[in-house]
XYZ file of N, CA and C in Angstrom:
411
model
N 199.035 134.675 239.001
C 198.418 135.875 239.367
C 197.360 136.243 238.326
N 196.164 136.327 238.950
C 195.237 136.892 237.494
C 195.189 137.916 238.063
N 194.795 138.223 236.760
C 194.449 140.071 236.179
C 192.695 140.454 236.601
N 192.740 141.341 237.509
C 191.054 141.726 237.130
C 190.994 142.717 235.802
N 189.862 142.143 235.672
C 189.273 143.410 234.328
C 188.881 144.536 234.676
N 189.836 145.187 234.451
C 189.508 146.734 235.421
C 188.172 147.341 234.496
N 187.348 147.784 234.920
C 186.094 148.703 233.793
C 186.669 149.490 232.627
N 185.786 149.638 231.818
C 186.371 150.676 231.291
C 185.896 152.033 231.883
N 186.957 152.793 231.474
C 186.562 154.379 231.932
C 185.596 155.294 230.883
N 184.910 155.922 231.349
C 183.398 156.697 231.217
C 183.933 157.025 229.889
N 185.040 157.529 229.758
C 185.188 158.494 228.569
C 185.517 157.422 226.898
N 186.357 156.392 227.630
C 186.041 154.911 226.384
C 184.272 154.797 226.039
N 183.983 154.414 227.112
C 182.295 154.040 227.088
C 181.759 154.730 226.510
N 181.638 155.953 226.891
C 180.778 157.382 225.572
C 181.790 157.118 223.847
N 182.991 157.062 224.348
C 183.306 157.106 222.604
C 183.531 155.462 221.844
N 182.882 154.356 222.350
C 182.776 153.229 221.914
C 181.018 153.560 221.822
N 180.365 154.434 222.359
C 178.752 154.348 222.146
C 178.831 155.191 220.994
N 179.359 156.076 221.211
C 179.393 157.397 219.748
C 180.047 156.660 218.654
N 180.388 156.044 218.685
C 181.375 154.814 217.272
C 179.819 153.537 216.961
N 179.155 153.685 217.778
C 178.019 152.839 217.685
C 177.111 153.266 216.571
N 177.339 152.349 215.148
C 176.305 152.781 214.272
C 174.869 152.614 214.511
N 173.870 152.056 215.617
C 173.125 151.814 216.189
C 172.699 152.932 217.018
N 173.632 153.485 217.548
C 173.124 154.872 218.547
C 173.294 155.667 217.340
N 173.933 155.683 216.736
C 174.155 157.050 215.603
C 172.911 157.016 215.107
N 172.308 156.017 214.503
C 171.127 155.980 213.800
C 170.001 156.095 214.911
N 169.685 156.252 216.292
C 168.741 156.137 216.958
C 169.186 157.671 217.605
N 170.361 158.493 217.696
C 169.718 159.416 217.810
C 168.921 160.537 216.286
N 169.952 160.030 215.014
C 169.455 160.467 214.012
C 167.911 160.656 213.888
N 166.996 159.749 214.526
C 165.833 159.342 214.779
C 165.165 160.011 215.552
N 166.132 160.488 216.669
C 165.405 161.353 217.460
C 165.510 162.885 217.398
N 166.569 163.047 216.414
C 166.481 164.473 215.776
C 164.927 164.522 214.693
N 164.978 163.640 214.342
C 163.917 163.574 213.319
C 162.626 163.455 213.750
N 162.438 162.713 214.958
C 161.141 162.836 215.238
C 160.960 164.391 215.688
N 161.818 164.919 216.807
C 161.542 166.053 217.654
C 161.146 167.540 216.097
N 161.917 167.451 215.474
C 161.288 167.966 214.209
C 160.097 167.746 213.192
N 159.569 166.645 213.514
C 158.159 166.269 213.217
C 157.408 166.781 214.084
N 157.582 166.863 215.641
C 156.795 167.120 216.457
C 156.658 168.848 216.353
N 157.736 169.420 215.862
C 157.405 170.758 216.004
C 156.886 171.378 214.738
N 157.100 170.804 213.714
C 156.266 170.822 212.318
C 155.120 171.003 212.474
N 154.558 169.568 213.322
C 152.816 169.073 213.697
C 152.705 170.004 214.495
N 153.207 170.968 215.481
C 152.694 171.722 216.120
C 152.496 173.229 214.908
N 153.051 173.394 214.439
C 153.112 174.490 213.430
C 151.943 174.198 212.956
N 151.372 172.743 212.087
C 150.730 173.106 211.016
C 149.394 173.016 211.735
N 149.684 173.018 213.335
C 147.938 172.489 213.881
C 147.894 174.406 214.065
N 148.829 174.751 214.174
C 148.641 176.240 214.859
C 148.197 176.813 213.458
N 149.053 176.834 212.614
C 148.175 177.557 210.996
C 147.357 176.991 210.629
N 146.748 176.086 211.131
C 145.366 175.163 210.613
C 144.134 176.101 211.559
N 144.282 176.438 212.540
C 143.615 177.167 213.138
C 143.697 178.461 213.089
N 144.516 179.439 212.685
C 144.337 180.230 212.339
C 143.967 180.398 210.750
N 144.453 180.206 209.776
C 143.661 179.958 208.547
C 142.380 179.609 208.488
N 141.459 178.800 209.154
C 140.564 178.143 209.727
C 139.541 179.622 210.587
N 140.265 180.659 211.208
C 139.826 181.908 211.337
C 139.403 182.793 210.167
N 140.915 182.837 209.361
C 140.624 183.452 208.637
C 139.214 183.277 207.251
N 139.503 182.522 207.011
C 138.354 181.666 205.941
C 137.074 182.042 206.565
N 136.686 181.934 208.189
C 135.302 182.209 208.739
C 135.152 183.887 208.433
N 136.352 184.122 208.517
C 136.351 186.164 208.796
C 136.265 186.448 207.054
N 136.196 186.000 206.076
C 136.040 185.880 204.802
C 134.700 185.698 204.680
N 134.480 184.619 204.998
C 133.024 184.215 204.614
C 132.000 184.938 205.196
N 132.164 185.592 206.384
C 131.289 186.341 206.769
C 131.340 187.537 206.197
N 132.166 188.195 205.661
C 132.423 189.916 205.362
C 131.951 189.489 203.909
N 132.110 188.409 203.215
C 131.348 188.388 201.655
C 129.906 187.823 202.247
N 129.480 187.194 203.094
C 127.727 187.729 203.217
C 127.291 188.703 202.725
N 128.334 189.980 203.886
C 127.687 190.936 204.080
C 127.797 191.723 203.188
N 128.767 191.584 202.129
C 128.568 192.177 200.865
C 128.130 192.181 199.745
N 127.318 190.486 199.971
C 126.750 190.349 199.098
C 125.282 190.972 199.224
N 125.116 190.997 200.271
C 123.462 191.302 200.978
C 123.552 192.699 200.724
N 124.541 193.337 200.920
C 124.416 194.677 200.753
C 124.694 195.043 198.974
N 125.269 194.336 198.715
C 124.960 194.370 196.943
C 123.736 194.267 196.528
N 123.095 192.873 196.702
C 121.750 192.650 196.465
C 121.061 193.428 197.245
N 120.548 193.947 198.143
C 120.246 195.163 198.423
C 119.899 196.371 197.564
N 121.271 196.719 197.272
C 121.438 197.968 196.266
C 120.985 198.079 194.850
N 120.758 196.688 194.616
C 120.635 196.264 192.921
C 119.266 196.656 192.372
N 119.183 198.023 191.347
C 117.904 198.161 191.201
C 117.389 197.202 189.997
N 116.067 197.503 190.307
C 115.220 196.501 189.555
C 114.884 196.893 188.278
N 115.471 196.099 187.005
C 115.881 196.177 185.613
C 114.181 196.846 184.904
N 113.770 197.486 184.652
C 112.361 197.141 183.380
C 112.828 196.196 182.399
N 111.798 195.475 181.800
C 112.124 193.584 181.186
C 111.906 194.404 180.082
N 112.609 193.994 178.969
C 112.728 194.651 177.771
C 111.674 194.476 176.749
N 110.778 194.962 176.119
C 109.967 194.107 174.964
C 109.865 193.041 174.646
N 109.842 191.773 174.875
C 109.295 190.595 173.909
C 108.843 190.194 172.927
N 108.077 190.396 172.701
C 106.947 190.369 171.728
C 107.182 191.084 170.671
N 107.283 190.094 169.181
C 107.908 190.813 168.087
C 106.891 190.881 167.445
N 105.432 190.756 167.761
C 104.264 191.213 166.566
C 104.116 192.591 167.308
N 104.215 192.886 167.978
C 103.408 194.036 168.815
C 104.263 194.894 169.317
N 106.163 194.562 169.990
C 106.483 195.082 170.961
C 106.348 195.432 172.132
N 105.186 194.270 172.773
C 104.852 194.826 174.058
C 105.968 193.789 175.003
N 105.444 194.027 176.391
C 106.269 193.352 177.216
C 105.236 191.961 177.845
N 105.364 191.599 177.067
C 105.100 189.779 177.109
C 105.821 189.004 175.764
N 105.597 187.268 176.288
C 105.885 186.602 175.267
C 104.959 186.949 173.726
N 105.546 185.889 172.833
C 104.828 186.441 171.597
C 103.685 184.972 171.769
N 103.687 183.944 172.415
C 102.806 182.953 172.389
C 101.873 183.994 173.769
N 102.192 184.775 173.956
C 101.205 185.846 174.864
C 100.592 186.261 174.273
N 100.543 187.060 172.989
C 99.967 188.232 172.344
C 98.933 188.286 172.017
N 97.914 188.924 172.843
C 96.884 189.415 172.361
C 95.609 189.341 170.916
N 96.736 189.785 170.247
C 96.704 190.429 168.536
C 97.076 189.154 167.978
N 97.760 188.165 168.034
C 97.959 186.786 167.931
C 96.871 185.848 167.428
N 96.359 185.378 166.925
C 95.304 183.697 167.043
C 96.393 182.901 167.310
N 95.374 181.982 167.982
C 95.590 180.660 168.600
C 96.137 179.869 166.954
N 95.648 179.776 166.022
C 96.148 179.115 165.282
C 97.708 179.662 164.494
N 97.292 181.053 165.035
C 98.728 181.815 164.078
C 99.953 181.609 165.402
N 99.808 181.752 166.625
C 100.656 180.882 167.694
C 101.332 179.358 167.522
N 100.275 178.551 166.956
C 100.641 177.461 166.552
C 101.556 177.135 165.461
N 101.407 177.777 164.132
C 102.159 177.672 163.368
C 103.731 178.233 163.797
N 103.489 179.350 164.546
C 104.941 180.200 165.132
C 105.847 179.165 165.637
N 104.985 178.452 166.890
C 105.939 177.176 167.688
C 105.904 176.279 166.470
N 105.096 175.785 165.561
C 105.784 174.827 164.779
C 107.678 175.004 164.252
N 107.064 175.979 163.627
C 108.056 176.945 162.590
C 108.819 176.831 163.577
N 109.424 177.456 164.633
C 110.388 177.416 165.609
C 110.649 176.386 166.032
N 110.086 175.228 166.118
C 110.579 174.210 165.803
C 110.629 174.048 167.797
N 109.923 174.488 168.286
C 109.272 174.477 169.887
C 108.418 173.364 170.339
N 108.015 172.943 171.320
C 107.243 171.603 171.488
C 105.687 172.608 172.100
N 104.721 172.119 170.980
C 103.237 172.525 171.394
C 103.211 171.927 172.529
N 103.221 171.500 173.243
C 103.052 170.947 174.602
C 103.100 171.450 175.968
N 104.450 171.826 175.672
C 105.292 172.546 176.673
C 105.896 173.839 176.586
N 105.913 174.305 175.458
C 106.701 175.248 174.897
C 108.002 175.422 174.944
N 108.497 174.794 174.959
C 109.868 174.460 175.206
C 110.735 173.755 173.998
N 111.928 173.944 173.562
C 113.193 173.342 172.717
C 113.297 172.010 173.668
N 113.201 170.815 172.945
C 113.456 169.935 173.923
C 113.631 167.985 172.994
N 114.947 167.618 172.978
C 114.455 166.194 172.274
C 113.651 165.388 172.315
N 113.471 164.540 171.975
C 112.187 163.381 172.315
C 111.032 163.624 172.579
N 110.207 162.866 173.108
C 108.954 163.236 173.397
C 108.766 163.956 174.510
N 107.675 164.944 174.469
C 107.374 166.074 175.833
C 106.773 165.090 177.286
N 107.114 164.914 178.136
C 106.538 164.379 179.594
C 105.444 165.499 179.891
N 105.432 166.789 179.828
C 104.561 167.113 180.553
C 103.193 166.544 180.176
N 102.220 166.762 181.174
C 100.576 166.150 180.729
C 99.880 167.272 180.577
N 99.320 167.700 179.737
C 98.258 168.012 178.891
C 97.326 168.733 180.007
N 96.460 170.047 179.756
C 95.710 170.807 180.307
C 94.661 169.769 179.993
N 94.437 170.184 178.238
C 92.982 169.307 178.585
C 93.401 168.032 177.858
N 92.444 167.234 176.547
C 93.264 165.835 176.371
C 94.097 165.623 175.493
N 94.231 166.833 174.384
C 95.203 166.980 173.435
C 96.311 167.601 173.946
N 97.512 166.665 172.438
C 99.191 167.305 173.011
C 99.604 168.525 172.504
N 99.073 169.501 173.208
C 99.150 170.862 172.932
C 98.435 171.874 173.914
N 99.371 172.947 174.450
C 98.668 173.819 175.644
C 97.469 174.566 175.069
N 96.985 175.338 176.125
C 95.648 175.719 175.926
C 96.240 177.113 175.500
N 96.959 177.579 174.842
C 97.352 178.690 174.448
C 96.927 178.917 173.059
N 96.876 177.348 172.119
C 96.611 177.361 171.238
C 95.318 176.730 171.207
N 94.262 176.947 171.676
C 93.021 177.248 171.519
C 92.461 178.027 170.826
């Protein structure tokens, strides 16, 4: 007499699948993804709103800056000029010679050229053919 192999019953089958370190780890997997997926939905949703906010920033400091600069009155430039006190440079001055200018930028240790603090040799080119502006004329 043989035996049929009777099935197993539903409730073996679920707890021989739940004993399955293979399903254990594949639904572990699918806890984990479905929590990635709602993460990625989070950070697309605060990516766009942050992404608001930053525009609603940047526009309200335009407008405050424009309205600052706006408001900002316009300074009087203080004296310059230490032979005279007027309001220009002192390689400006009037009351100045061209040769007493020259010695000043020497002494200061300035480039006749350019008028400028500067290492090495001056690049700019020359008014007329000497290396020195026409200030000191």
């Amino acid at each position: 007499m043989e035996t049929e192999s009777s099935p197993i019953p539903i409730d073996e089958e679920i707890a021989l699948e739940a004993a399955d370190p293979t399903m254990e780890k594949l639904r572990e997997m699918e806890i984990s993804l479905t929590s990635l997926k709602m993460g990625i939905r989070k950070l697309i949703q605060n990516q766009g709103t942050l992404s608001k906010e930053i525009r609603n920033i940047e526009e309200s400091l335009k407008d405050t800056w424009k309205d600052e600069m706006s408001s900002v009155p316009t300074k009087k430039q203080p004296p310059n000029c230490k032979e005279c006190a007027g309001y220009h440079q002192a390689y400006d001055c009037p009351r100045i010679s061209a040769d007493q200018r020259f010695m000043n930028a020497v002494a200061a240790e300035i480039c006749v050229n350019c008028n400028r603090r500067h290492p090495g040799v001056c690049r700019k080119r020359p008014l007329c053919d000497k290396k020195h502006l026409t200030i000191y004329h």
